[in-house]
Amino acid sequence: MESPTERDRKQARHAIGQFFAHPLASFRIIVGIWALLTLLGAVMALSSSPAPGTGVYQAFFRHLTFVAFGVVAFVLGLRVPFSRLRKAATPALAAAVVLLLLVLTPLGSDHGGAQRWLSAGPFTLQPVEIAKVALVFWGAHLLVSKEKVLHHWRHLLVPLIPVTLALCALLLAQPNLSGTVTLALITLGLLWFADAPKRLFAAILAGGVAGIVALALFASYRLARILSFLSPNPDASGSGYQAQQAQYALADGGWFGVGLGRGAAKWSYLPDVQNDFVFALVGEELGFAGCLVVLGLFGYLAVIGLRTAARVADPWVRLVAGTTTLLLVAQALINIGYVAGALPVTGVTLPLVSAGGTSLVVTMLQFGILAQAAREEPAARAFLAGLRKKGSGTVPA
């Protein structure tokens, strides 16, 4: 006779098996990851608030404002049909180019020596985030439209590569090397999911590395970051300050952290901790366990997102889902990599966890698009069609 404990375990295993076997499992997992990362981002925004006093929660409430905008963006990404999103690809890319040009005019805002923002009252808009989504949509539309001639390199690379290079040139004029790297990743992702010849990627990567080296040599602050990263004894009071403070914060957290709100990094020891270095605060306050949760969520997002891209029938949706997954996960790995000291410091935020802004809103839009793609899986479509046939008329979450 089974003991109550064994029976409970079997029931739990059965329930878990049913969850993952459900036709909407991918959809539910993507929504769940989105919700958990959004919640973690809100908690860390509150935890990174300075000492009690006037306006202590100002940054937190600002973050919540962007979360509200982001939820709207998520719903739009989930509800607007892919046919309409594809039709908007070219206008969106044109709008992104115009916004990137406006940034370089007196309308652009300068922060920390970089002119990357457009001011709109109390808020700022970072056009590179819009350019990311626009390039994914437009690049996927272009490659799908030319599917029958993609075996010719000229059709495979033109005009995708020239347009990407033009966008990168506008970003480098700001300057914004991290944004340039993300656009390059998008283009590589589009070509990869379009089944471009593998030897092409070796040439592109070699050219990209050469370009990054050249850009570093011509900008002293970039060169200082790279040399600090490569040096066994980085300048702790200069170019290596942020990287070392981030590693100190991670080390202080130990296995389970010092507790929410108790981290010392936010007391100006680690500048911009709520944005580019929020993973260091996660490590300090939630410890190695908290870091593993974040890594696990993005790792699972990679698995589910790529599985969704492989299952959907529409080639445009497949390219968009695969490239969007690559972009989100790559940005997370770059951010975590430089916080942990495995990569040179750059300005890539941790999706949904870093403090809010244009990046947060656009990232939520991308999660909404991924969730909609998950509902396009054949099993999910059949399940939803069956519900509609029965007269439900609703889409379960």
Coordinates of C-alpha atoms in Angstrom, one line a residue:
M1 CA 0.0 0.0 0.0
E2 CA 1.3 3.4 -1.0
S3 CA 2.1 5.9 1.8
P4 CA 0.5 9.4 1.6
T5 CA 3.9 10.9 0.8
E6 CA 4.4 8.6 -2.2
R7 CA 0.9 9.3 -3.4
D8 CA 1.4 13.0 -3.1
R9 CA 4.6 12.7 -5.1
K10 CA 2.9 10.8 -7.9
Q11 CA 0.1 13.3 -8.0
A12 CA 2.7 16.1 -8.2
R13 CA 4.6 14.4 -11.0
H14 CA 1.4 13.8 -12.8
A15 CA 0.3 17.4 -12.5
I16 CA 3.7 18.6 -13.7
G17 CA 3.6 16.2 -16.6
Q18 CA 0.1 17.5 -17.6
F19 CA 1.3 21.1 -17.4
F20 CA 4.2 20.5 -19.8
A21 CA 2.1 18.3 -22.1
H22 CA -0.6 21.0 -22.4
P23 CA -0.9 22.5 -25.9
L24 CA -0.5 26.0 -24.4
A25 CA 2.5 25.0 -22.3
S26 CA 5.0 27.2 -24.2
F27 CA 2.6 30.2 -24.0
R28 CA 2.1 29.8 -20.3
I29 CA 5.8 29.4 -19.6
I30 CA 6.7 32.5 -21.6
V31 CA 4.1 34.5 -19.7
G32 CA 5.3 33.1 -16.4
I33 CA 8.9 34.0 -17.1
W34 CA 7.8 37.5 -18.2
A35 CA 5.8 37.9 -14.9
L36 CA 8.6 36.6 -12.7
L37 CA 11.3 38.8 -14.3
T38 CA 9.0 41.9 -14.1
L39 CA 8.3 41.2 -10.4
L40 CA 12.0 40.8 -9.7
G41 CA 12.7 44.1 -11.6
A42 CA 10.1 45.9 -9.5
V43 CA 11.5 44.4 -6.2
M44 CA 15.1 45.4 -7.2
A45 CA 14.0 48.9 -8.2
L46 CA 12.5 49.3 -4.7
S47 CA 15.5 47.7 -3.0
S48 CA 18.0 50.0 -4.8
S49 CA 16.3 53.1 -3.5
P50 CA 18.6 55.3 -1.4
A51 CA 18.3 56.1 2.3
P52 CA 14.9 57.2 3.7
G53 CA 14.0 60.8 3.1
T54 CA 12.2 63.0 0.7
G55 CA 11.6 61.4 -2.6
V56 CA 13.0 58.1 -1.6
Y57 CA 10.5 56.2 -3.7
Q58 CA 10.6 58.5 -6.7
A59 CA 12.7 56.1 -8.8
F60 CA 10.6 53.2 -7.8
F61 CA 7.3 54.9 -8.8
R62 CA 9.0 55.9 -12.0
H63 CA 9.8 52.3 -12.7
L64 CA 6.2 51.3 -11.9
T65 CA 5.1 53.9 -14.5
F66 CA 7.2 52.3 -17.2
V67 CA 6.0 48.8 -16.0
A68 CA 2.4 50.0 -16.6
F69 CA 3.3 51.2 -20.1
G70 CA 5.1 47.9 -20.6
V71 CA 2.1 45.9 -19.7
V72 CA 0.2 47.7 -22.4
A73 CA 3.0 47.0 -24.9
F74 CA 2.9 43.3 -23.8
V75 CA -0.8 43.1 -24.5
L76 CA -0.4 44.8 -27.9
G77 CA 2.4 42.3 -28.8
L78 CA 0.1 39.5 -27.8
R79 CA -3.1 40.7 -29.4
V80 CA -2.1 42.6 -32.6
P81 CA -2.2 40.0 -35.4
F82 CA 1.1 39.0 -37.0
S83 CA -0.2 40.0 -40.4
R84 CA -0.5 43.6 -39.2
L85 CA 2.8 43.6 -37.5
R86 CA 4.5 42.4 -40.7
K87 CA 2.8 45.2 -42.7
A88 CA 4.2 47.7 -40.2
A89 CA 7.8 46.4 -40.6
T90 CA 8.9 48.9 -43.3
P91 CA 7.1 52.0 -41.7
A92 CA 8.6 51.0 -38.3
L93 CA 12.1 50.9 -39.8
A94 CA 11.7 54.2 -41.5
A95 CA 10.4 55.7 -38.2
A96 CA 13.4 54.3 -36.3
V97 CA 15.8 55.9 -38.9
V98 CA 14.1 59.3 -38.5
L99 CA 14.3 59.0 -34.7
L100 CA 18.0 58.1 -34.8
L101 CA 18.6 61.1 -37.0
L102 CA 16.7 63.4 -34.6
V103 CA 18.9 62.2 -31.7
L104 CA 21.9 63.7 -33.5
T105 CA 20.2 67.1 -33.7
P106 CA 19.7 69.7 -30.9
L107 CA 16.6 67.7 -30.0
G108 CA 18.7 64.9 -28.6
S109 CA 19.6 64.7 -24.9
D110 CA 23.2 64.2 -23.7
H111 CA 23.9 62.1 -20.7
G112 CA 27.4 61.1 -19.6
G113 CA 28.9 62.2 -22.9
A114 CA 26.5 60.2 -25.1
Q115 CA 23.6 61.7 -27.1
R116 CA 21.2 58.7 -27.2
W117 CA 17.9 60.1 -26.0
L118 CA 15.0 62.3 -27.1
S119 CA 13.3 64.2 -24.3
A120 CA 9.5 64.2 -24.1
G121 CA 8.5 66.1 -21.0
P122 CA 9.5 64.2 -17.9
F123 CA 10.3 61.1 -20.0
T124 CA 13.0 60.2 -22.4
L125 CA 12.9 58.0 -25.5
Q126 CA 15.8 55.9 -26.6
P127 CA 15.3 55.3 -30.4
V128 CA 17.8 52.4 -30.5
E129 CA 15.2 50.2 -28.7
I130 CA 12.7 50.9 -31.4
A131 CA 15.3 50.2 -34.0
K132 CA 15.9 46.7 -32.6
V133 CA 12.3 45.6 -33.0
A134 CA 12.0 47.4 -36.4
L135 CA 15.1 45.6 -37.7
V136 CA 13.8 42.2 -36.6
F137 CA 10.4 42.8 -38.3
W138 CA 11.8 44.3 -41.5
G139 CA 14.7 41.9 -41.8
A140 CA 12.4 38.9 -41.3
H141 CA 10.0 40.3 -43.9
L142 CA 12.8 40.9 -46.4
L143 CA 14.3 37.4 -46.1
V144 CA 11.0 35.7 -46.3
S145 CA 10.0 37.7 -49.3
K146 CA 13.3 36.7 -51.0
E147 CA 13.2 33.1 -49.8
K148 CA 13.4 31.5 -53.3
V149 CA 16.6 33.5 -54.2
L150 CA 18.4 33.4 -50.9
H151 CA 20.9 30.8 -52.3
H152 CA 22.4 33.8 -54.1
W153 CA 24.6 35.7 -51.7
R154 CA 23.7 39.0 -53.3
H155 CA 20.1 38.5 -52.4
L156 CA 20.9 37.1 -49.0
L157 CA 23.1 40.1 -48.0
V158 CA 21.6 43.0 -49.9
P159 CA 19.9 45.2 -48.7
L160 CA 20.0 43.6 -45.2
I161 CA 23.7 44.2 -44.5
P162 CA 23.8 47.8 -46.0
V163 CA 20.8 48.8 -43.9
T164 CA 22.2 47.3 -40.8
L165 CA 25.5 49.1 -41.4
A166 CA 23.7 52.4 -41.9
L167 CA 21.8 52.0 -38.6
C168 CA 25.1 51.1 -36.9
A169 CA 26.7 54.2 -38.3
L170 CA 23.9 56.4 -36.8
L171 CA 24.4 54.6 -33.4
L172 CA 28.2 55.1 -33.5
A173 CA 27.7 58.8 -34.1
Q174 CA 25.9 59.0 -30.7
P175 CA 28.2 57.1 -29.7
N176 CA 26.5 53.8 -28.7
L177 CA 28.7 50.7 -29.2
S178 CA 26.5 48.5 -27.1
G179 CA 23.5 49.3 -29.3
T180 CA 25.6 48.6 -32.4
V181 CA 26.5 45.2 -31.1
T182 CA 22.8 44.3 -30.5
L183 CA 21.9 45.3 -34.0
A184 CA 24.7 43.1 -35.3
L185 CA 23.4 40.2 -33.2
I186 CA 19.9 40.8 -34.7
T187 CA 21.3 40.6 -38.2
L188 CA 23.3 37.4 -37.4
G189 CA 20.2 35.9 -35.9
L190 CA 18.1 36.7 -38.9
L191 CA 20.6 35.1 -41.2
W192 CA 21.0 32.1 -39.0
F193 CA 17.3 31.3 -38.8
A194 CA 17.0 31.9 -42.5
D195 CA 19.5 29.0 -43.0
A196 CA 22.3 31.1 -44.4
P197 CA 25.5 29.2 -45.3
K198 CA 27.5 28.6 -42.1
R199 CA 30.8 29.8 -43.7
L200 CA 29.2 33.3 -44.0
F201 CA 29.1 33.7 -40.3
A202 CA 32.9 33.2 -39.9
A203 CA 33.4 36.0 -42.3
I204 CA 30.9 38.3 -40.6
L205 CA 32.2 37.5 -37.1
A206 CA 35.8 38.2 -38.3
G207 CA 34.7 41.5 -39.7
G208 CA 32.8 42.4 -36.6
V209 CA 35.7 41.7 -34.3
A210 CA 38.0 43.7 -36.5
G211 CA 35.5 46.6 -36.4
I212 CA 35.2 46.5 -32.6
V213 CA 39.0 46.5 -32.2
A214 CA 39.2 49.5 -34.6
L215 CA 36.5 51.4 -32.7
A216 CA 38.2 50.7 -29.4
L217 CA 41.5 52.0 -30.7
F218 CA 39.9 55.3 -31.8
A219 CA 38.0 55.9 -28.6
S220 CA 40.1 56.3 -25.4
Y221 CA 37.3 55.3 -23.0
R222 CA 36.6 52.1 -24.9
L223 CA 40.2 51.2 -25.0
A224 CA 40.5 51.9 -21.3
R225 CA 37.7 49.5 -20.6
I226 CA 39.2 46.7 -22.7
L227 CA 42.7 47.2 -21.2
S228 CA 41.2 47.2 -17.7
F229 CA 39.3 43.9 -18.5
L230 CA 42.5 42.3 -19.9
S231 CA 44.8 43.5 -17.1
P232 CA 45.4 41.2 -14.1
N233 CA 45.5 44.3 -11.9
P234 CA 42.9 46.7 -13.2
D235 CA 42.7 50.4 -12.1
A236 CA 40.3 50.1 -9.2
S237 CA 39.9 53.9 -8.9
G238 CA 39.5 54.5 -12.7
S239 CA 38.4 52.4 -15.6
G240 CA 38.1 49.2 -13.5
Y241 CA 36.1 50.7 -10.7
Q242 CA 32.6 49.6 -11.7
A243 CA 33.8 46.1 -12.6
Q244 CA 35.6 45.6 -9.3
Q245 CA 32.7 47.0 -7.2
A246 CA 30.3 44.7 -9.0
Q247 CA 32.4 41.6 -8.2
Y248 CA 32.7 42.8 -4.6
A249 CA 28.9 43.0 -4.4
L250 CA 28.5 39.5 -5.8
A251 CA 31.1 38.1 -3.4
D252 CA 29.4 39.8 -0.4
G253 CA 26.2 38.1 -1.2
G254 CA 27.5 34.6 -0.6
W255 CA 25.0 31.7 -1.1
F256 CA 21.8 33.4 0.0
G257 CA 22.5 37.1 0.1
V258 CA 22.5 39.7 2.8
G259 CA 18.7 40.3 2.4
L260 CA 16.6 42.7 0.4
G261 CA 17.3 46.3 1.0
R262 CA 20.5 45.5 3.0
G263 CA 23.0 45.7 0.1
A264 CA 25.8 48.2 0.4
A265 CA 26.4 48.6 -3.4
K266 CA 23.5 51.0 -3.8
W267 CA 25.1 53.5 -1.4
S268 CA 27.1 55.0 -4.3
Y269 CA 29.7 52.3 -4.1
L270 CA 28.5 51.0 -7.5
P271 CA 27.2 53.8 -9.8
D272 CA 24.1 53.0 -11.9
V273 CA 23.4 49.9 -9.9
Q274 CA 19.7 50.0 -10.7
N275 CA 20.4 50.0 -14.4
D276 CA 23.4 48.3 -16.0
F277 CA 24.6 46.7 -12.8
V278 CA 21.4 45.5 -11.2
F279 CA 22.6 41.8 -11.4
A280 CA 25.3 42.8 -8.9
L281 CA 22.6 43.9 -6.5
V282 CA 20.7 40.7 -7.1
G283 CA 23.9 38.8 -6.2
E284 CA 24.5 40.9 -3.1
E285 CA 21.0 40.8 -1.7
L286 CA 19.7 37.5 -2.9
G287 CA 23.0 35.6 -3.2
F288 CA 24.1 32.9 -5.5
A289 CA 20.7 31.4 -5.2
G290 CA 19.1 34.5 -6.6
C291 CA 21.6 34.7 -9.5
L292 CA 20.8 31.0 -10.3
V293 CA 17.1 31.9 -10.5
V294 CA 17.8 34.7 -13.0
L295 CA 20.1 32.5 -15.1
G296 CA 17.6 29.7 -15.0
L297 CA 14.7 32.0 -16.2
F298 CA 16.7 33.3 -19.2
G299 CA 18.0 29.8 -19.9
Y300 CA 14.5 28.4 -20.0
L301 CA 13.4 31.3 -22.1
A302 CA 16.1 30.3 -24.6
V303 CA 14.8 26.7 -24.7
I304 CA 11.1 27.7 -25.0
G305 CA 11.6 30.5 -27.4
L306 CA 13.7 28.5 -29.8
R307 CA 11.3 25.5 -29.5
T308 CA 8.5 27.9 -30.4
A309 CA 10.4 29.2 -33.4
A310 CA 11.0 25.6 -34.6
R311 CA 7.3 24.6 -34.3
V312 CA 5.5 27.5 -35.9
A313 CA 4.6 27.2 -39.6
D314 CA 4.7 30.8 -40.7
P315 CA 8.3 31.5 -41.9
W316 CA 8.0 35.2 -40.9
V317 CA 6.9 34.3 -37.4
R318 CA 9.6 31.7 -37.1
L319 CA 12.3 34.3 -38.0
V320 CA 10.8 36.9 -35.6
A321 CA 10.4 34.4 -32.7
G322 CA 13.9 33.0 -33.1
T323 CA 15.7 36.3 -33.5
T324 CA 13.7 37.9 -30.6
T325 CA 14.7 35.0 -28.3
L326 CA 18.3 35.3 -29.4
L327 CA 18.3 39.1 -28.7
L328 CA 16.7 38.8 -25.2
V329 CA 19.0 36.0 -24.1
A330 CA 22.1 37.5 -25.6
Q331 CA 21.5 40.8 -23.9
A332 CA 21.0 39.0 -20.5
L333 CA 24.3 37.1 -21.0
I334 CA 26.2 40.2 -22.0
N335 CA 25.0 42.1 -18.9
I336 CA 25.6 39.2 -16.6
G337 CA 29.0 38.5 -18.2
Y338 CA 30.4 42.0 -17.6
V339 CA 28.9 42.2 -14.1
A340 CA 30.7 38.9 -13.3
G341 CA 33.9 40.0 -14.9
A342 CA 33.8 37.7 -17.9
L343 CA 33.3 40.5 -20.4
P344 CA 34.4 44.1 -20.8
V345 CA 31.9 46.6 -19.3
T346 CA 29.3 47.9 -21.7
G347 CA 25.9 49.5 -21.5
V348 CA 23.6 46.6 -22.1
T349 CA 20.7 46.3 -19.6
L350 CA 19.4 43.1 -18.0
P351 CA 16.0 42.6 -19.7
L352 CA 13.0 43.4 -17.4
V353 CA 15.2 43.5 -14.3
S354 CA 17.1 46.7 -14.9
A355 CA 15.3 49.9 -14.0
G356 CA 12.5 51.0 -16.4
G357 CA 12.6 53.1 -19.5
T358 CA 12.3 52.6 -23.2
S359 CA 14.2 49.4 -22.9
L360 CA 11.7 48.0 -20.4
V361 CA 8.6 48.9 -22.5
V362 CA 10.1 47.5 -25.7
T363 CA 11.3 44.3 -23.9
M364 CA 7.7 43.7 -22.7
L365 CA 6.5 44.2 -26.3
Q366 CA 9.0 41.5 -27.4
F367 CA 7.7 39.1 -24.7
G368 CA 4.2 39.7 -25.9
I369 CA 5.3 38.9 -29.5
L370 CA 6.9 35.7 -28.3
A371 CA 3.8 34.7 -26.3
Q372 CA 1.7 35.3 -29.4
A373 CA 4.1 33.1 -31.4
A374 CA 3.7 30.4 -28.8
R375 CA 0.0 30.4 -29.5
E376 CA 0.8 29.8 -33.2
E377 CA 2.3 26.4 -32.5
P378 CA 0.2 23.8 -34.3
A379 CA -1.0 22.1 -31.1
A380 CA -1.9 25.4 -29.6
R381 CA -3.8 26.5 -32.7
A382 CA -5.8 23.3 -32.8
F383 CA -6.6 23.6 -29.1
L384 CA -7.8 27.2 -29.3
A385 CA -9.8 26.4 -32.5
G386 CA -11.5 23.6 -30.6
L387 CA -12.4 26.0 -27.8
R388 CA -13.9 28.5 -30.2
K389 CA -15.8 25.7 -31.9
K390 CA -17.4 24.8 -28.6
G391 CA -18.4 28.4 -28.2
S392 CA -15.9 29.4 -25.5
G393 CA -14.7 32.5 -27.4
T394 CA -12.0 33.0 -24.8
V395 CA -8.3 32.4 -24.8
P396 CA -7.2 30.8 -21.5
A397 CA -4.0 31.9 -19.9

